[in-house]
Tab-separated table of N, CA and C in Angstrom:
chain	number	residue	atom	x	y	z
A	782	MET	N	23.436	-17.511	-15.275
A	782	MET	CA	22.070	-17.855	-14.972
A	782	MET	C	21.721	-17.520	-13.532
A	783	ARG	N	22.623	-17.841	-12.632
A	783	ARG	CA	22.411	-17.606	-11.192
A	783	ARG	C	22.250	-16.097	-10.918
A	784	LYS	N	23.032	-15.283	-11.604
A	784	LYS	CA	22.977	-13.834	-11.450
A	784	LYS	C	21.602	-13.315	-11.870
A	785	LYS	N	21.075	-13.838	-12.986
A	785	LYS	CA	19.769	-13.424	-13.475
A	785	LYS	C	18.664	-13.734	-12.478
A	786	ILE	N	18.734	-14.908	-11.869
A	786	ILE	CA	17.722	-15.296	-10.866
A	786	ILE	C	17.790	-14.376	-9.668
A	787	ILE	N	18.976	-14.055	-9.228
A	787	ILE	CA	19.133	-13.139	-8.086
A	787	ILE	C	18.569	-11.773	-8.410
A	788	ILE	N	18.827	-11.299	-9.596
A	788	ILE	CA	18.316	-9.974	-10.024
A	788	ILE	C	16.809	-10.004	-10.106
A	789	ILE	N	16.246	-11.056	-10.652
A	789	ILE	CA	14.774	-11.164	-10.740
A	789	ILE	C	14.150	-11.223	-9.358
A	790	LEU	N	14.756	-11.998	-8.432
A	790	LEU	CA	14.223	-12.079	-7.070
A	790	LEU	C	14.311	-10.720	-6.368
A	791	ALA	N	15.427	-10.021	-6.587
A	791	ALA	CA	15.585	-8.707	-5.970
A	791	ALA	C	14.535	-7.720	-6.505
A	792	LEU	N	14.238	-7.798	-7.793
A	792	LEU	CA	13.235	-6.958	-8.386
A	792	LEU	C	11.855	-7.273	-7.815
A	793	ILE	N	11.533	-8.548	-7.712
A	793	ILE	CA	10.247	-8.954	-7.157
A	793	ILE	C	10.100	-8.480	-5.712
A	794	LEU	N	11.156	-8.640	-4.932
A	794	LEU	CA	11.120	-8.210	-3.541
A	794	LEU	C	10.957	-6.679	-3.430
A	795	SER	N	11.619	-5.955	-4.300
A	795	SER	CA	11.528	-4.499	-4.238
A	795	SER	C	10.140	-4.035	-4.620
A	796	LEU	N	9.431	-4.763	-5.449
A	796	LEU	CA	8.068	-4.385	-5.818
A	796	LEU	C	7.080	-4.629	-4.662
A	797	ASN	N	7.428	-5.549	-3.776
A	797	ASN	CA	6.534	-5.869	-2.672
A	797	ASN	C	6.730	-4.978	-1.443
A	798	VAL	N	7.750	-4.135	-1.460
A	798	VAL	CA	8.023	-3.260	-0.314
A	798	VAL	C	7.080	-2.065	-0.376
A	799	THR	N	6.479	-1.770	0.726
A	799	THR	CA	5.563	-0.622	0.822
A	799	THR	C	6.299	0.540	1.460
A	800	ALA	N	6.196	1.712	0.849
A	800	ALA	CA	6.845	2.893	1.410
A	800	ALA	C	5.972	3.529	2.467
A	801	MET	N	6.571	3.903	3.584
A	801	MET	CA	5.849	4.566	4.653
A	801	MET	C	6.677	5.772	5.089
A	802	THR	N	5.998	6.857	5.455
A	802	THR	CA	6.690	8.009	5.956
A	802	THR	C	6.696	7.916	7.458
A	803	ALA	N	7.872	7.967	8.046
A	803	ALA	CA	8.010	7.918	9.507
A	803	ALA	C	8.577	9.227	9.977
A	804	TYR	N	7.910	9.855	10.913
A	804	TYR	CA	8.370	11.133	11.442
A	804	TYR	C	9.011	10.928	12.803
A	805	ALA	N	9.908	11.821	13.110
A	805	ALA	CA	10.524	11.786	14.438
A	805	ALA	C	9.447	12.061	15.477
A	806	ALA	N	9.693	11.644	16.683
A	806	ALA	CA	8.714	11.856	17.760
A	806	ALA	C	8.575	13.342	18.008
A	807	PRO	N	7.339	13.802	18.282
A	807	PRO	CA	7.151	15.228	18.604
A	807	PRO	C	8.023	15.635	19.794
A	808	LYS	N	8.450	16.874	19.792
A	808	LYS	CA	9.368	17.403	20.799
A	808	LYS	C	8.640	18.444	21.641
A	809	THR	N	8.946	18.471	22.929
A	809	THR	CA	8.415	19.511	23.802
A	809	THR	C	9.287	20.754	23.646
A	810	MET	N	8.677	21.845	23.255
A	810	MET	CA	9.403	23.091	22.986
A	810	MET	C	9.626	23.862	24.283
A	811	PRO	N	10.517	24.853	24.290
A	811	PRO	CA	10.845	25.604	25.522
A	811	PRO	C	9.628	26.245	26.190
A	812	ASP	N	8.599	26.620	25.395
A	812	ASP	CA	7.416	27.225	25.987
A	812	ASP	C	6.402	26.181	26.470
A	813	GLY	N	6.755	24.882	26.334
A	813	GLY	CA	5.860	23.820	26.815
A	813	GLY	C	5.027	23.186	25.724
A	814	GLY	N	4.985	23.790	24.540
A	814	GLY	CA	4.186	23.250	23.446
A	814	GLY	C	4.848	22.011	22.850
A	815	THR	N	4.065	21.161	22.162
A	815	THR	CA	4.606	19.985	21.509
A	815	THR	C	4.592	20.256	20.003
A	816	PHE	N	5.711	19.933	19.336
A	816	PHE	CA	5.859	20.244	17.929
A	816	PHE	C	6.722	19.222	17.257
A	817	ASP	N	6.338	18.847	16.024
A	817	ASP	CA	7.136	17.931	15.208
A	817	ASP	C	7.541	18.678	13.945
A	818	ALA	N	8.743	19.205	13.947
A	818	ALA	CA	9.243	20.043	12.830
A	818	ALA	C	9.251	19.288	11.511
A	819	GLU	N	9.681	18.010	11.539
A	819	GLU	CA	9.748	17.219	10.313
A	819	GLU	C	8.336	17.030	9.730
A	820	PHE	N	7.378	16.688	10.587
A	820	PHE	CA	5.984	16.525	10.156
A	820	PHE	C	5.454	17.813	9.577
A	821	TYR	N	5.676	18.951	10.264
A	821	TYR	CA	5.153	20.243	9.855
A	821	TYR	C	5.739	20.644	8.479
A	822	ALA	N	7.027	20.455	8.298
A	822	ALA	CA	7.672	20.824	7.039
A	822	ALA	C	7.173	19.949	5.878
A	823	GLU	N	7.006	18.656	6.106
A	823	GLU	CA	6.595	17.743	5.047
A	823	GLU	C	5.090	17.894	4.749
A	824	THR	N	4.319	18.213	5.764
A	824	THR	CA	2.852	18.347	5.565
A	824	THR	C	2.509	19.655	4.878
A	825	TYR	N	3.293	20.690	5.129
A	825	TYR	CA	3.045	22.021	4.551
A	825	TYR	C	4.254	22.480	3.731
A	826	PRO	N	4.338	21.997	2.470
A	826	PRO	CA	5.493	22.358	1.636
A	826	PRO	C	5.593	23.857	1.352
A	827	ASP	N	4.453	24.570	1.392
A	827	ASP	CA	4.532	26.016	1.213
A	827	ASP	C	5.298	26.691	2.329
A	828	VAL	N	5.112	26.188	3.564
A	828	VAL	CA	5.839	26.725	4.712
A	828	VAL	C	7.329	26.377	4.603
A	829	LYS	N	7.576	25.125	4.217
A	829	LYS	CA	8.965	24.669	4.055
A	829	LYS	C	9.711	25.530	3.024
A	830	ALA	N	9.009	25.865	1.911
A	830	ALA	CA	9.628	26.686	0.867
A	830	ALA	C	9.860	28.107	1.382
A	831	ALA	N	8.983	28.600	2.267
A	831	ALA	CA	9.100	29.973	2.733
A	831	ALA	C	10.122	30.124	3.860
A	832	VAL	N	10.137	29.173	4.831
A	832	VAL	CA	10.980	29.345	6.004
A	832	VAL	C	12.103	28.335	6.140
A	833	GLY	N	12.076	27.296	5.320
A	833	GLY	CA	13.112	26.264	5.373
A	833	GLY	C	12.769	25.158	6.313
A	834	THR	N	13.799	24.447	6.812
A	834	THR	CA	13.566	23.282	7.669
A	834	THR	C	14.085	23.462	9.061
A	835	ASN	N	14.535	24.655	9.424
A	835	ASN	CA	15.027	24.879	10.786
A	835	ASN	C	13.873	24.764	11.755
A	836	GLU	N	14.053	23.949	12.800
A	836	GLU	CA	13.000	23.689	13.785
A	836	GLU	C	12.449	24.957	14.416
A	837	ALA	N	13.346	25.840	14.849
A	837	ALA	CA	12.906	27.073	15.526
A	837	ALA	C	12.095	27.950	14.567
A	838	ASP	N	12.520	28.066	13.307
A	838	ASP	CA	11.787	28.873	12.335
A	838	ASP	C	10.414	28.273	12.035
A	839	LEU	N	10.357	26.951	11.918
A	839	LEU	CA	9.081	26.297	11.658
A	839	LEU	C	8.136	26.460	12.837
A	840	TYR	N	8.656	26.306	14.036
A	840	TYR	CA	7.805	26.479	15.246
A	840	TYR	C	7.325	27.919	15.378
A	841	ASN	N	8.182	28.865	15.103
A	841	ASN	CA	7.796	30.277	15.106
A	841	ASN	C	6.673	30.545	14.109
A	842	HIS	N	6.776	29.953	12.911
A	842	HIS	CA	5.720	30.096	11.910
A	842	HIS	C	4.406	29.527	12.440
A	843	TYR	N	4.498	28.320	13.046
A	843	TYR	CA	3.286	27.700	13.588
A	843	TYR	C	2.626	28.612	14.626
A	844	LEU	N	3.419	29.175	15.532
A	844	LEU	CA	2.853	30.021	16.599
A	844	LEU	C	2.254	31.298	16.019
A	845	GLN	N	2.941	31.917	15.071
A	845	GLN	CA	2.495	33.188	14.536
A	845	GLN	C	1.369	33.069	13.535
A	846	TYR	N	1.404	32.008	12.697
A	846	TYR	CA	0.420	31.920	11.618
A	846	TYR	C	-0.288	30.542	11.537
A	847	GLY	N	0.475	29.506	11.669
A	847	GLY	CA	-0.045	28.161	11.412
A	847	GLY	C	-1.226	27.778	12.284
A	848	LYS	N	-1.162	28.063	13.552
A	848	LYS	CA	-2.247	27.701	14.478
A	848	LYS	C	-3.518	28.413	14.062
A	849	ALA	N	-3.445	29.702	13.777
A	849	ALA	CA	-4.611	30.471	13.356
A	849	ALA	C	-5.172	29.986	12.026
A	850	GLU	N	-4.307	29.425	11.176
A	850	GLU	CA	-4.716	28.918	9.869
A	850	GLU	C	-5.235	27.489	9.975
A	851	GLY	N	-5.205	26.906	11.164
A	851	GLY	CA	-5.695	25.537	11.338
A	851	GLY	C	-4.664	24.469	10.981
A	852	ARG	N	-3.411	24.846	10.880
A	852	ARG	CA	-2.368	23.864	10.575
A	852	ARG	C	-2.061	23.058	11.844
A	853	LYS	N	-1.594	21.834	11.652
A	853	LYS	CA	-1.323	20.935	12.790
A	853	LYS	C	0.152	20.921	13.123
A	854	ALA	N	0.451	20.910	14.431
A	854	ALA	CA	1.819	20.907	14.916
A	854	ALA	C	2.385	19.467	14.952
A	855	VAL	N	1.500	18.495	15.097
A	855	VAL	CA	1.872	17.084	15.161
A	855	VAL	C	0.852	16.271	14.394
A	856	ALA	N	1.192	15.067	14.010
A	856	ALA	CA	0.271	14.184	13.295
A	856	ALA	C	-0.943	13.859	14.162
A	857	ASP	N	-2.108	13.716	13.531
A	857	ASP	CA	-3.350	13.430	14.254
A	857	ASP	C	-3.407	11.991	14.772
A	858	THR	N	-2.792	11.066	14.068
A	858	THR	CA	-2.901	9.663	14.458
A	858	THR	C	-1.516	9.062	14.672
A	859	VAL	N	-1.522	8.053	15.484
A	859	VAL	CA	-0.300	7.303	15.748
A	859	VAL	C	-0.545	5.859	15.354
A	860	THR	N	0.298	5.326	14.525
A	860	THR	CA	0.146	3.940	14.127
A	860	THR	C	1.298	3.136	14.656
A	861	THR	N	0.973	2.057	15.355
A	861	THR	CA	2.020	1.191	15.885
A	861	THR	C	1.898	-0.185	15.238
A	862	VAL	N	3.011	-0.813	15.011
A	862	VAL	CA	3.016	-2.145	14.406
A	862	VAL	C	3.860	-3.033	15.301
A	863	ASN	N	3.257	-4.118	15.770
A	863	ASN	CA	3.956	-5.097	16.613
A	863	ASN	C	4.101	-6.376	15.843
A	864	THR	N	5.306	-6.903	15.780
A	864	THR	CA	5.574	-8.159	15.091
A	864	THR	C	6.070	-9.168	16.103
A	865	THR	N	5.393	-10.315	16.150
A	865	THR	CA	5.793	-11.362	17.093
A	865	THR	C	5.835	-12.707	16.386
A	866	LYS	N	6.636	-13.644	16.923
A	866	LYS	CA	6.669	-14.994	16.345
A	866	LYS	C	5.881	-15.904	17.276
A	867	THR	N	5.042	-16.742	16.661
A	867	THR	CA	4.258	-17.696	17.421
A	867	THR	C	5.081	-18.947	17.622
A	868	SER	N	4.554	-19.922	18.362
A	868	SER	CA	5.290	-21.149	18.623
A	868	SER	C	5.582	-21.918	17.339
A	869	LYS	N	4.786	-21.698	16.282
A	869	LYS	CA	4.998	-22.381	15.006
A	869	LYS	C	5.932	-21.577	14.096
A	870	GLN	N	6.550	-20.513	14.643
A	870	GLN	CA	7.477	-19.662	13.913
A	870	GLN	C	6.860	-18.903	12.767
A	871	LYS	N	5.523	-18.704	12.808
A	871	LYS	CA	4.878	-17.857	11.815
A	871	LYS	C	4.974	-16.434	12.325
A	872	VAL	N	5.061	-15.505	11.423
A	872	VAL	CA	5.133	-14.107	11.825
A	872	VAL	C	3.743	-13.511	11.721
A	873	SER	N	3.304	-12.892	12.801
A	873	SER	CA	1.989	-12.232	12.781
A	873	SER	C	2.222	-10.748	13.050
A	874	THR	N	1.478	-9.921	12.358
A	874	THR	CA	1.624	-8.482	12.514
A	874	THR	C	0.288	-7.908	12.972
A	875	THR	N	0.341	-7.045	13.984
A	875	THR	CA	-0.845	-6.378	14.479
A	875	THR	C	-0.670	-4.890	14.291
A	876	SER	N	-1.660	-4.260	13.727
A	876	SER	CA	-1.604	-2.815	13.564
A	876	SER	C	-2.752	-2.176	14.272
A	877	SER	N	-2.491	-1.125	15.003
A	877	SER	CA	-3.539	-0.418	15.663
A	877	SER	C	-3.402	1.076	15.392
A	878	LYS	N	-4.520	1.750	15.224
A	878	LYS	CA	-4.528	3.171	14.913
A	878	LYS	C	-5.296	3.866	16.028
A	879	THR	N	-4.693	4.847	16.609
A	879	THR	CA	-5.292	5.567	17.729
A	879	THR	C	-5.454	7.028	17.352
A	880	SER	N	-6.664	7.518	17.424
A	880	SER	CA	-6.909	8.930	17.120
A	880	SER	C	-6.653	9.728	18.390
A	881	VAL	N	-6.139	10.942	18.158
A	881	VAL	CA	-5.899	11.847	19.269
A	881	VAL	C	-7.127	12.735	19.339
A	882	THR	N	-7.808	12.702	20.462
A	882	THR	CA	-9.016	13.518	20.631
A	882	THR	C	-8.604	14.964	20.857
A	883	ALA	N	-9.576	15.849	20.698
A	883	ALA	CA	-9.295	17.280	20.911
A	883	ALA	C	-8.794	17.541	22.320
A	884	SER	N	-9.394	16.904	23.319
A	884	SER	CA	-8.954	17.144	24.703
A	884	SER	C	-7.549	16.591	24.930
A	885	ASP	N	-7.241	15.430	24.338
A	885	ASP	CA	-5.892	14.897	24.482
A	885	ASP	C	-4.887	15.822	23.820
A	886	LYS	N	-5.235	16.349	22.656
A	886	LYS	CA	-4.357	17.222	21.925
A	886	LYS	C	-4.066	18.493	22.742
A	887	ASN	N	-5.108	19.066	23.342
A	887	ASN	CA	-4.919	20.274	24.132
A	887	ASN	C	-4.011	20.004	25.298
A	888	GLU	N	-4.197	18.868	25.949
A	888	GLU	CA	-3.360	18.566	27.127
A	888	GLU	C	-1.944	18.257	26.724
A	889	SER	N	-1.772	17.485	25.636
A	889	SER	CA	-0.424	17.085	25.272
A	889	SER	C	0.388	18.188	24.620
A	890	THR	N	-0.231	19.102	23.888
A	890	THR	CA	0.499	20.141	23.246
A	890	THR	C	0.527	21.455	24.037
A	891	ASP	N	-0.243	21.529	25.121
A	891	ASP	CA	-0.343	22.715	25.903
A	891	ASP	C	-0.573	23.902	24.988
A	892	THR	N	-1.690	23.919	24.311
A	892	THR	CA	-2.065	24.916	23.334
A	892	THR	C	-1.907	26.331	23.873
A	893	LEU	N	-1.379	27.202	23.027
A	893	LEU	CA	-1.234	28.604	23.410
A	893	LEU	C	-2.419	29.407	22.886
A	894	VAL	N	-2.892	30.347	23.666
A	894	VAL	CA	-4.026	31.196	23.310
A	894	VAL	C	-3.664	32.649	23.633
A	895	TRP	N	-4.489	33.552	23.160
A	895	TRP	CA	-4.297	34.993	23.424
A	895	TRP	C	-5.359	35.432	24.434
A	896	ILE	N	-4.921	36.180	25.440
A	896	ILE	CA	-5.869	36.763	26.403
A	896	ILE	C	-5.644	38.265	26.491
A	897	PRO	N	-6.735	39.012	26.698
A	897	PRO	CA	-6.592	40.488	26.791
A	897	PRO	C	-5.892	40.890	28.076
A	898	THR	N	-5.146	41.979	27.994
A	898	THR	CA	-4.467	42.500	29.175
A	898	THR	C	-5.317	43.530	29.918
A	899	ASN	N	-6.265	44.138	29.195
A	899	ASN	CA	-7.160	45.121	29.824
A	899	ASN	C	-8.605	44.719	29.622
A	900	GLY	N	-9.241	44.187	30.651
A	900	GLY	CA	-10.668	43.793	30.537
A	900	GLY	C	-10.875	42.570	29.677
A	901	GLY	N	-12.084	42.072	29.701
A	901	GLY	CA	-12.404	40.898	28.917
A	901	GLY	C	-12.038	39.618	29.609
A	902	LYS	N	-12.846	38.612	29.432
A	902	LYS	CA	-12.588	37.319	30.087
A	902	LYS	C	-12.667	36.139	29.104
A	903	LYS	N	-12.387	36.454	27.821
A	903	LYS	CA	-12.386	35.397	26.791
A	903	LYS	C	-10.965	35.160	26.281
A	904	TYR	N	-10.642	33.907	25.975
A	904	TYR	CA	-9.366	33.607	25.346
A	904	TYR	C	-9.601	33.386	23.864
A	905	HIS	N	-8.560	33.655	23.041
A	905	HIS	CA	-8.703	33.694	21.578
A	905	HIS	C	-7.606	32.900	20.895
A	906	THR	N	-7.897	32.476	19.649
A	906	THR	CA	-6.866	31.835	18.822
A	906	THR	C	-6.068	32.831	18.020
A	907	LYS	N	-6.623	34.036	17.853
A	907	LYS	CA	-5.943	35.101	17.095
A	907	LYS	C	-5.698	36.311	17.986
A	908	SER	N	-4.537	36.910	17.886
A	908	SER	CA	-4.215	38.074	18.705
A	908	SER	C	-5.016	39.290	18.258
A	909	SER	N	-5.541	39.273	17.045
A	909	SER	CA	-6.285	40.422	16.528
A	909	SER	C	-7.793	40.342	16.800
A	910	CYS	N	-8.266	39.212	17.327
A	910	CYS	CA	-9.701	39.055	17.548
A	910	CYS	C	-10.192	40.074	18.599
A	911	SER	N	-11.371	40.590	18.382
A	911	SER	CA	-12.007	41.544	19.291
A	911	SER	C	-11.181	42.810	19.539
A	912	ASN	N	-10.330	43.134	18.578
A	912	ASN	CA	-9.520	44.386	18.670
A	912	ASN	C	-8.718	44.486	19.941
A	913	MET	N	-8.136	43.363	20.395
A	913	MET	CA	-7.327	43.389	21.626
A	913	MET	C	-6.067	44.220	21.407
A	914	LYS	N	-5.663	44.945	22.392
A	914	LYS	CA	-4.416	45.722	22.367
A	914	LYS	C	-3.391	45.042	23.237
A	915	ASN	N	-2.255	44.682	22.678
A	915	ASN	CA	-1.148	44.045	23.380
A	915	ASN	C	-1.597	42.841	24.216
A	916	PRO	N	-2.255	41.844	23.592
A	916	PRO	CA	-2.697	40.676	24.382
A	916	PRO	C	-1.494	39.818	24.816
A	917	ASP	N	-1.715	39.001	25.829
A	917	ASP	CA	-0.664	38.063	26.306
A	917	ASP	C	-0.868	36.706	25.628
A	918	HIS	N	0.224	36.047	25.288
A	918	HIS	CA	0.215	34.726	24.685
A	918	HIS	C	0.507	33.735	25.812
A	919	VAL	N	-0.472	32.983	26.239
A	919	VAL	CA	-0.340	32.084	27.387
A	919	VAL	C	-0.852	30.695	27.024
A	920	SER	N	-0.560	29.712	27.867
A	920	SER	CA	-1.085	28.351	27.626
A	920	SER	C	-2.592	28.350	27.914
A	921	LEU	N	-3.274	27.428	27.255
A	921	LEU	CA	-4.698	27.275	27.482
A	921	LEU	C	-4.976	26.973	28.936
A	922	LYS	N	-4.144	26.154	29.552
A	922	LYS	CA	-4.318	25.804	30.974
A	922	LYS	C	-4.260	27.065	31.853
A	923	THR	N	-3.308	27.949	31.557
A	923	THR	CA	-3.162	29.171	32.309
A	923	THR	C	-4.387	30.067	32.141
A	924	ALA	N	-4.860	30.194	30.884
A	924	ALA	CA	-6.032	31.020	30.613
A	924	ALA	C	-7.260	30.528	31.382
A	925	ILE	N	-7.456	29.207	31.365
A	925	ILE	CA	-8.595	28.624	32.081
A	925	ILE	C	-8.435	28.811	33.592
A	926	ALA	N	-7.219	28.621	34.086
A	926	ALA	CA	-6.972	28.804	35.529
A	926	ALA	C	-7.240	30.235	35.967
A	927	LYS	N	-7.067	31.215	35.046
A	927	LYS	CA	-7.312	32.612	35.394
A	927	LYS	C	-8.792	32.974	35.188
A	928	GLY	N	-9.603	32.005	34.795
A	928	GLY	CA	-11.044	32.252	34.662
A	928	GLY	C	-11.498	32.662	33.266
A	929	PHE	N	-10.622	32.565	32.290
A	929	PHE	CA	-11.016	32.916	30.911
A	929	PHE	C	-11.802	31.775	30.290
A	930	THR	N	-12.720	32.139	29.414
A	930	THR	CA	-13.552	31.187	28.678
A	930	THR	C	-13.368	31.402	27.181
A	931	PRO	N	-13.723	30.416	26.306
A	931	PRO	CA	-13.448	30.563	24.893
A	931	PRO	C	-14.280	31.668	24.241
A	932	CYS	N	-13.640	32.362	23.294
A	932	CYS	CA	-14.339	33.394	22.497
A	932	CYS	C	-15.297	32.660	21.538
A	933	LYS	N	-16.505	33.215	21.385
A	933	LYS	CA	-17.470	32.580	20.479
A	933	LYS	C	-17.082	32.765	19.030
A	934	LYS	N	-16.313	33.779	18.689
A	934	LYS	CA	-15.884	33.994	17.308
A	934	LYS	C	-14.772	33.007	16.937
A	935	CYS	N	-13.848	32.761	17.871
A	935	CYS	CA	-12.687	31.923	17.594
A	935	CYS	C	-12.973	30.421	17.707
A	936	TYR	N	-13.865	30.059	18.589
A	936	TYR	CA	-14.091	28.635	18.855
A	936	TYR	C	-15.455	28.155	18.434
């Protein structure tokens, strides 16, 4: 009888557990960009099927194709949960959700853009935009520092 009660309680407890996906913290890549390989692979199963789960391969895909396709390198929101005990030993849980704004995302990921090597003062999301020949792949901060402004077609 005791065994049955334990099994029933275990079953009830397992039904009350909520599944959550937790990703590893985004990583700063050698070129200065921020990337979460686990998030990218799980969010885009087509990419995972094509290139696998190797971090370098996933990041290379993001740089070459994903960014231009509007894919995300990291999750848009961060959810934190704080659990504390009050003086009456009750457990209270606080959840807060913070959105990452476009400007925060650009600063934290150091977005890479394409700039022309011969003439032109616009930066682009695609290397093929405006028929550029041999464009440079630089950080957004570098492009802005050099006086480049966003392309009206890309942005």
